[in-house]
Amino acid sequence: MAQLSDEKLSDSGVDPGAAELSPPAAYVPKDGGWRAWSTLIGGCATFAATMGYANAFGVYQDRYTRAGISASGASWIGSTQLFLLIAMGLPAGKLIDMGYFRITMLTGSVIYVCSLLALSFAKQDQYYQLFLAQGLGMGIGGGLLYVPAMGVQAYHWRKRRPMAVGVVLVGASIGGIIFPIVLNRMLATSSFPFAVRASMFIVIGLLGAANALMSSPNPTAVRKGDLPMKAIMRDISYWFLTLGTLAVLSGVFFPYFYLQLYSILQGVDSDTAFYCLAVMNAASIPGRIGPNLLVNKLGVFNILIPFCTLCGVLVFALFGVSNAGGMFAFAAVYGFVSGAFLSLISFAMASSARHESEIGVRLGVAYSIAALGALVGNPIDGVLLGQGFTWVRPIVFTSIMILGGTFFHWSRSSFDFAYERDCICMTVSSSLLVCICCGVKPLEEHSLGFEWIFHNCSRLA
């Protein structure tokens, strides 16, 4: 593992796995063995049941909106679930530090499954029932599972932590493939309650396996010492990174919430549009694994910033996507780059720590604040979309927020000289491509499509 400097963890030297939870100094991870591998599989299953299910909210967004709920109102349900899933990391992490790993996992599992059961009994014309069950209940239950599933990996892995983090994160992509297909198929052939219960039984299987497989080898360890809050409050670069992450999170989930609805309203057959979310989540698998393995070599910001920029640039491409081929192309490319961002951001946050003992606190504070972006971003998109489904406004808002957040990330980071030119060139060229396309073809004509971009790029070449 790369060593921490006396002042800060370098961008390329931070230990990625320690980003979630650093085990006490007395305990040395074994980097293998039955307990380590079983805990890794359990963590993957937990992410499939929690973040994977949240990634499938586009199915519910489409269902609720076409059933008469406003796009903004429907978004508040999914955004609240996503916000609590991330923001609960601070109390959940503290419970893990106090040695309550198994109790936290069991409690979260019960709350999560019971909330799904309550959702199956909720009436779709009773908004408060949907919000309480899916927004609050599943958000709180999932939040008690999300951080422990990742944090416990630090007790089992050291040299292989980048691999372990990537495998656990892949669980979110796997869940994001399974649940949209299951929900859409069940909703097409049966009732809403039956579809939700079918997904609930899958969740029960995943969480049951996770609770049986996962273990903490040092459950009574409690981290000692004062929290470094003064140092955190005075760290300007850390706050630039946190605010930038808040801005990006307010926009990066827009396609996960709205792509299925957008596809259907653009005339794509509903049976085909149903698979857009599955394709997006499948494409995020290599995005979550590949870039992680390059962090120690290239530096986290040299990888994060180009991917983050591409997220904002790609959203503009939705203006010209009006057929199934374009939808799937967008879903695949965006899934890859957004998966890379969501995987790399915790590595970037950990790089601001001055010592390993600060990593957990800095991550908890940053995620609790940045989660506000996930809370308000998609409802704002819904308001901008309106009853007339004017897509120009939410698409432009999303791109601006992502690119603005990227600028904050770039402002606080220190590029390695060897890679500075390449990263800046990629960022500028991507943005310039969009500016050229938008200048030639007005946004109102919705002519910024993949085919048009590739055609003009070939002409420029």
GROMACS .gro file of C-alpha atoms in nm, residues 97-265:
model
  169
   97ASP     CA    1  -1.697   0.161   1.526
   98MET     CA    2  -1.878   0.072   1.850
   99GLY     CA    3  -1.885  -0.296   1.758
  100TYR     CA    4  -2.251  -0.329   1.654
  101PHE     CA    5  -2.193  -0.455   1.302
  102ARG     CA    6  -2.423  -0.757   1.309
  103ILE     CA    7  -2.700  -0.578   1.500
  104THR     CA    8  -2.686  -0.288   1.254
  105MET     CA    9  -2.707  -0.524   0.956
  106LEU     CA   10  -3.000  -0.719   1.101
  107THR     CA   11  -3.189  -0.403   1.197
  108GLY     CA   12  -3.138  -0.248   0.856
  109SER     CA   13  -3.247  -0.569   0.682
  110VAL     CA   14  -3.571  -0.591   0.881
  111ILE     CA   15  -3.658  -0.224   0.822
  112TYR     CA   16  -3.578  -0.251   0.452
  113VAL     CA   17  -3.784  -0.566   0.389
  114CYS     CA   18  -4.078  -0.443   0.598
  115SER     CA   19  -4.076  -0.116   0.404
  116LEU     CA   20  -4.091  -0.308   0.076
  117LEU     CA   21  -4.384  -0.508   0.210
  118ALA     CA   22  -4.557  -0.184   0.312
  119LEU     CA   23  -4.495  -0.044  -0.036
  120SER     CA   24  -4.672  -0.343  -0.189
  121PHE     CA   25  -4.983  -0.256   0.015
  122ALA     CA   26  -4.963   0.118  -0.061
  123LYS     CA   27  -5.222   0.270  -0.293
  124GLN     CA   28  -5.074   0.450  -0.590
  125ASP     CA   29  -5.316   0.740  -0.552
  126GLN     CA   30  -5.210   0.791  -0.189
  127TYR     CA   31  -4.881   0.977  -0.218
  128TYR     CA   32  -4.800   0.980   0.153
  129GLN     CA   33  -4.812   0.599   0.165
  130LEU     CA   34  -4.561   0.570  -0.119
  131PHE     CA   35  -4.335   0.834   0.035
  132LEU     CA   36  -4.332   0.681   0.383
  133ALA     CA   37  -4.272   0.325   0.264
  134GLN     CA   38  -4.031   0.380  -0.024
  135GLY     CA   39  -3.874   0.715   0.053
  136LEU     CA   40  -3.831   0.708   0.430
  137GLY     CA   41  -3.856   0.339   0.521
  138MET     CA   42  -3.637   0.195   0.247
  139GLY     CA   43  -3.400   0.491   0.276
  140ILE     CA   44  -3.339   0.442   0.649
  141GLY     CA   45  -3.318   0.064   0.624
  142GLY     CA   46  -3.086   0.079   0.325
  143GLY     CA   47  -2.870   0.342   0.494
  144LEU     CA   48  -2.808   0.105   0.785
  145LEU     CA   49  -2.685  -0.156   0.535
  146TYR     CA   50  -2.495   0.049   0.278
  147VAL     CA   51  -2.193   0.173   0.477
  148PRO     CA   52  -2.148  -0.138   0.699
  149ALA     CA   53  -2.136  -0.360   0.389
  150MET     CA   54  -1.845  -0.158   0.254
  151GLY     CA   55  -1.684  -0.065   0.585
  152VAL     CA   56  -1.640  -0.421   0.711
  153GLN     CA   57  -1.425  -0.500   0.407
  154ALA     CA   58  -1.142  -0.295   0.564
  155TYR     CA   59  -1.117  -0.557   0.839
  156HIS     CA   60  -1.046  -0.831   0.583
  157TRP     CA   61  -0.846  -0.669   0.303
  158ARG     CA   62  -0.538  -0.451   0.282
  159LYS     CA   63  -0.327  -0.499  -0.031
  160ARG     CA   64  -0.631  -0.617  -0.226
  161ARG     CA   65  -0.866  -0.342  -0.108
  162PRO     CA   66  -0.903  -0.179  -0.452
  163MET     CA   67  -1.023  -0.513  -0.583
  164ALA     CA   68  -1.254  -0.563  -0.285
  165VAL     CA   69  -1.407  -0.217  -0.320
  166GLY     CA   70  -1.467  -0.275  -0.691
  167VAL     CA   71  -1.634  -0.613  -0.634
  168VAL     CA   72  -1.869  -0.474  -0.369
  169LEU     CA   73  -1.963  -0.180  -0.591
  170VAL     CA   74  -2.041  -0.418  -0.876
  171GLY     CA   75  -2.328  -0.544  -0.661
  172ALA     CA   76  -2.509  -0.214  -0.724
  173SER     CA   77  -2.478  -0.270  -1.097
  174ILE     CA   78  -2.601  -0.629  -1.071
  175GLY     CA   79  -2.906  -0.517  -0.874
  176GLY     CA   80  -2.958  -0.239  -1.125
  177ILE     CA   81  -2.978  -0.502  -1.400
  178ILE     CA   82  -3.204  -0.749  -1.220
  179PHE     CA   83  -3.464  -0.523  -1.058
  180PRO     CA   84  -3.566  -0.311  -1.361
  181ILE     CA   85  -3.626  -0.625  -1.567
  182VAL     CA   86  -3.818  -0.801  -1.289
  183LEU     CA   87  -4.030  -0.497  -1.202
  184ASN     CA   88  -4.111  -0.406  -1.562
  185ARG     CA   89  -4.204  -0.762  -1.654
  186MET     CA   90  -4.419  -0.809  -1.345
  187LEU     CA   91  -4.589  -0.472  -1.392
  188ALA     CA   92  -4.668  -0.558  -1.753
  189THR     CA   93  -4.827  -0.894  -1.668
  190SER     CA   94  -4.965  -0.846  -1.317
  191SER     CA   95  -5.053  -0.587  -1.054
  192PHE     CA   96  -4.833  -0.333  -0.875
  193PRO     CA   97  -4.852  -0.516  -0.537
  194PHE     CA   98  -4.747  -0.846  -0.694
  195ALA     CA   99  -4.454  -0.685  -0.878
  196VAL     CA  100  -4.323  -0.521  -0.560
  197ARG     CA  101  -4.357  -0.845  -0.362
  198ALA     CA  102  -4.172  -1.037  -0.633
  199SER     CA  103  -3.880  -0.797  -0.599
  200MET     CA  104  -3.911  -0.819  -0.220
  201PHE     CA  105  -3.846  -1.194  -0.226
  202ILE     CA  106  -3.529  -1.134  -0.426
  203VAL     CA  107  -3.422  -0.877  -0.166
  204ILE     CA  108  -3.494  -1.123   0.116
  205GLY     CA  109  -3.271  -1.380  -0.052
  206LEU     CA  110  -2.989  -1.130  -0.104
  207LEU     CA  111  -2.999  -0.985   0.248
  208GLY     CA  112  -3.041  -1.327   0.406
  209ALA     CA  113  -2.728  -1.447   0.231
  210ALA     CA  114  -2.545  -1.126   0.321
  211ASN     CA  115  -2.622  -1.156   0.693
  212ALA     CA  116  -2.514  -1.520   0.692
  213LEU     CA  117  -2.190  -1.460   0.503
  214MET     CA  118  -2.059  -1.132   0.644
  215SER     CA  119  -1.859  -1.106   0.965
  216SER     CA  120  -1.643  -0.858   1.150
  217PRO     CA  121  -1.324  -1.017   1.289
  218ASN     CA  122  -1.284  -0.753   1.558
  219PRO     CA  123  -1.639  -0.653   1.653
  220THR     CA  124  -1.562  -0.489   1.987
  221ALA     CA  125  -1.302  -0.245   1.858
  222VAL     CA  126  -1.381   0.118   1.929
  223ARG     CA  127  -1.178   0.394   1.773
  224LYS     CA  128  -1.031   0.625   2.035
  225GLY     CA  129  -0.935   0.986   2.021
  226ASP     CA  130  -1.096   1.320   1.944
  227LEU     CA  131  -1.259   1.379   1.610
  228PRO     CA  132  -1.041   1.610   1.393
  229MET     CA  133  -1.327   1.854   1.331
  230LYS     CA  134  -1.115   2.169   1.361
  231ALA     CA  135  -0.877   2.050   1.092
  232ILE     CA  136  -1.169   1.952   0.870
  233MET     CA  137  -1.346   2.287   0.910
  234ARG     CA  138  -1.030   2.475   0.810
  235ASP     CA  139  -0.949   2.258   0.508
  236ILE     CA  140  -1.067   2.471   0.214
  237SER     CA  141  -0.975   2.214  -0.050
  238TYR     CA  142  -1.184   1.954   0.132
  239TRP     CA  143  -1.490   2.182   0.120
  240PHE     CA  144  -1.433   2.255  -0.248
  241LEU     CA  145  -1.439   1.880  -0.308
  242THR     CA  146  -1.750   1.833  -0.092
  243LEU     CA  147  -1.944   2.114  -0.262
  244GLY     CA  148  -1.836   1.988  -0.602
  245THR     CA  149  -1.963   1.641  -0.515
  246LEU     CA  150  -2.293   1.789  -0.396
  247ALA     CA  151  -2.334   1.963  -0.732
  248VAL     CA  152  -2.249   1.652  -0.934
  249LEU     CA  153  -2.481   1.430  -0.729
  250SER     CA  154  -2.765   1.672  -0.800
  251GLY     CA  155  -2.738   1.582  -1.167
  252VAL     CA  156  -2.564   1.250  -1.217
  253PHE     CA  157  -2.871   1.039  -1.130
  254PHE     CA  158  -3.099   1.219  -1.378
  255PRO     CA  159  -3.074   0.945  -1.647
  256TYR     CA  160  -3.127   0.673  -1.385
  257PHE     CA  161  -3.456   0.838  -1.287
  258TYR     CA  162  -3.586   0.969  -1.619
  259LEU     CA  163  -3.437   0.772  -1.910
  260GLN     CA  164  -3.715   0.512  -1.922
  261LEU     CA  165  -3.986   0.782  -1.917
  262TYR     CA  166  -3.794   0.986  -2.174
  263SER     CA  167  -3.760   0.684  -2.404
  264ILE     CA  168  -4.130   0.602  -2.395
  265LEU     CA  169  -4.235   0.963  -2.454
   0.00000   0.00000   0.00000
